[in-house]
Tab-separated table of C-alpha atoms in Angstrom:
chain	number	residue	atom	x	y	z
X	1	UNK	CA	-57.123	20.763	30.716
X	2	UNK	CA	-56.578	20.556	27.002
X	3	UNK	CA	-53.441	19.744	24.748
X	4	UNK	CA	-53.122	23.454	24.281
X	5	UNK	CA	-52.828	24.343	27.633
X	6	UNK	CA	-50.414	21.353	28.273
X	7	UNK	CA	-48.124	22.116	25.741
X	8	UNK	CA	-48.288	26.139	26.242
X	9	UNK	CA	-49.460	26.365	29.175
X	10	UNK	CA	-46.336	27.299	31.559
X	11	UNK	CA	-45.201	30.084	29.375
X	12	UNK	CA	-48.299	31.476	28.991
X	13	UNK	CA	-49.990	34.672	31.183
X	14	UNK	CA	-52.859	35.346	29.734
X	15	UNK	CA	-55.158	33.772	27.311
X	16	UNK	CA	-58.892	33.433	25.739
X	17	UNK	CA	-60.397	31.166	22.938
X	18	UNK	CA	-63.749	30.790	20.447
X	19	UNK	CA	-64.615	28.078	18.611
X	20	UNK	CA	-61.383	28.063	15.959
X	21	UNK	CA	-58.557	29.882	17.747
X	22	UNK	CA	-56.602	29.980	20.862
X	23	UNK	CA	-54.987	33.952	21.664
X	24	UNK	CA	-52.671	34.273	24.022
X	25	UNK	CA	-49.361	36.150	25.998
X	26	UNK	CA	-46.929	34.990	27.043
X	27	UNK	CA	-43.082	35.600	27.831
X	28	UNK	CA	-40.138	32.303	27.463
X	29	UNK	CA	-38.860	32.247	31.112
X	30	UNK	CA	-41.266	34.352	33.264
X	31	UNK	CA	-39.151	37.084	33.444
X	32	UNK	CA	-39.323	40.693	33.134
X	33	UNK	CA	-36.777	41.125	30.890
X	34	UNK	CA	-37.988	38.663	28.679
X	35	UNK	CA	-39.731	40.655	25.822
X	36	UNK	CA	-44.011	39.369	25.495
X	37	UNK	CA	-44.870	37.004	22.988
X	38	UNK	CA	-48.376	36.845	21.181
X	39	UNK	CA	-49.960	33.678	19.565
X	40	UNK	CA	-52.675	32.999	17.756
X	41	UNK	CA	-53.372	29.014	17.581
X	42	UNK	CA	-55.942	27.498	14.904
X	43	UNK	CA	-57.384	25.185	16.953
X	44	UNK	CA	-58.914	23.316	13.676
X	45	UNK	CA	-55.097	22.778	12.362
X	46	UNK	CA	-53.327	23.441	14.940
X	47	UNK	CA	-50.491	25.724	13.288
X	48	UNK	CA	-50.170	28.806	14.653
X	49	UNK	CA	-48.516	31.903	14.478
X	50	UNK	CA	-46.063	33.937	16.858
X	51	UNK	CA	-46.103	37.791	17.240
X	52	UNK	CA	-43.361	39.929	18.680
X	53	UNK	CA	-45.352	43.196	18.157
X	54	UNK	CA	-48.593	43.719	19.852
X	55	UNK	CA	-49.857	45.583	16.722
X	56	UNK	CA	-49.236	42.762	14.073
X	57	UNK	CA	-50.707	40.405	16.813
X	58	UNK	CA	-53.902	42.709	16.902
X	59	UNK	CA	-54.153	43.425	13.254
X	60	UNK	CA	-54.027	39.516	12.874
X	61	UNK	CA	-56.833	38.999	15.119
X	62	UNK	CA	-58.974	41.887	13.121
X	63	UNK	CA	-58.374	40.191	10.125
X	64	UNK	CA	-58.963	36.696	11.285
X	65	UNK	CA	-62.228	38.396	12.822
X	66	UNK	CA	-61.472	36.977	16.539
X	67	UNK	CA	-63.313	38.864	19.589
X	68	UNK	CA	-61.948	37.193	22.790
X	69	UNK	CA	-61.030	38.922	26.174
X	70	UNK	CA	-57.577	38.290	27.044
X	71	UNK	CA	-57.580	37.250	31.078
X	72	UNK	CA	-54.657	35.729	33.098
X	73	UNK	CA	-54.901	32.273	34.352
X	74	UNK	CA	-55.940	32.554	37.481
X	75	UNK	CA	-59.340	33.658	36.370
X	76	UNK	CA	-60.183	30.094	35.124
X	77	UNK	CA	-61.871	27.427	37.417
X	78	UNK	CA	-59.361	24.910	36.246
X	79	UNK	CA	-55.921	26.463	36.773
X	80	UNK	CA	-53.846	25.227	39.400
């Protein structure tokens, strides 16, 4: 597990990565009500941005030029 996933990690439901960013959902408390978050993490600076809208979060990752699946934890060997 890396420091992304330990700092993010419990709020987040689904994620993916290349070589320079981090993507990811994600909602505050786990609950329905709670409106989805999107991030996109620079994994070379490690600032990164938050996205209410899914559309701003996808134009972002057009003009970033990121191509990652989005996939829920439990897909990954290392989630517990």
């Amino acid at each position: 597990m890396n420091t992304y996933t330990k700092s993010y990690g419990r709020e987040l439901d689904e994620f993916a990565w290349n070589d320079h960013y981090i993507v990811a959902t994600g909602r505050h408390d786990h609950s329905e009500n709670t409106p989805l978050m999107y991030y996109i993490i620079n994994k070379d600076t490690t600032e990164y941005e938050v996205y209410v809208t899914k559309e701003n979060f996808e134009n972002d990752l057009k003009r970033l030029d990121v191509h990652v699946e989005l996939k829920g934890r439990e897909y990954y060997d290392w989630y517990e």
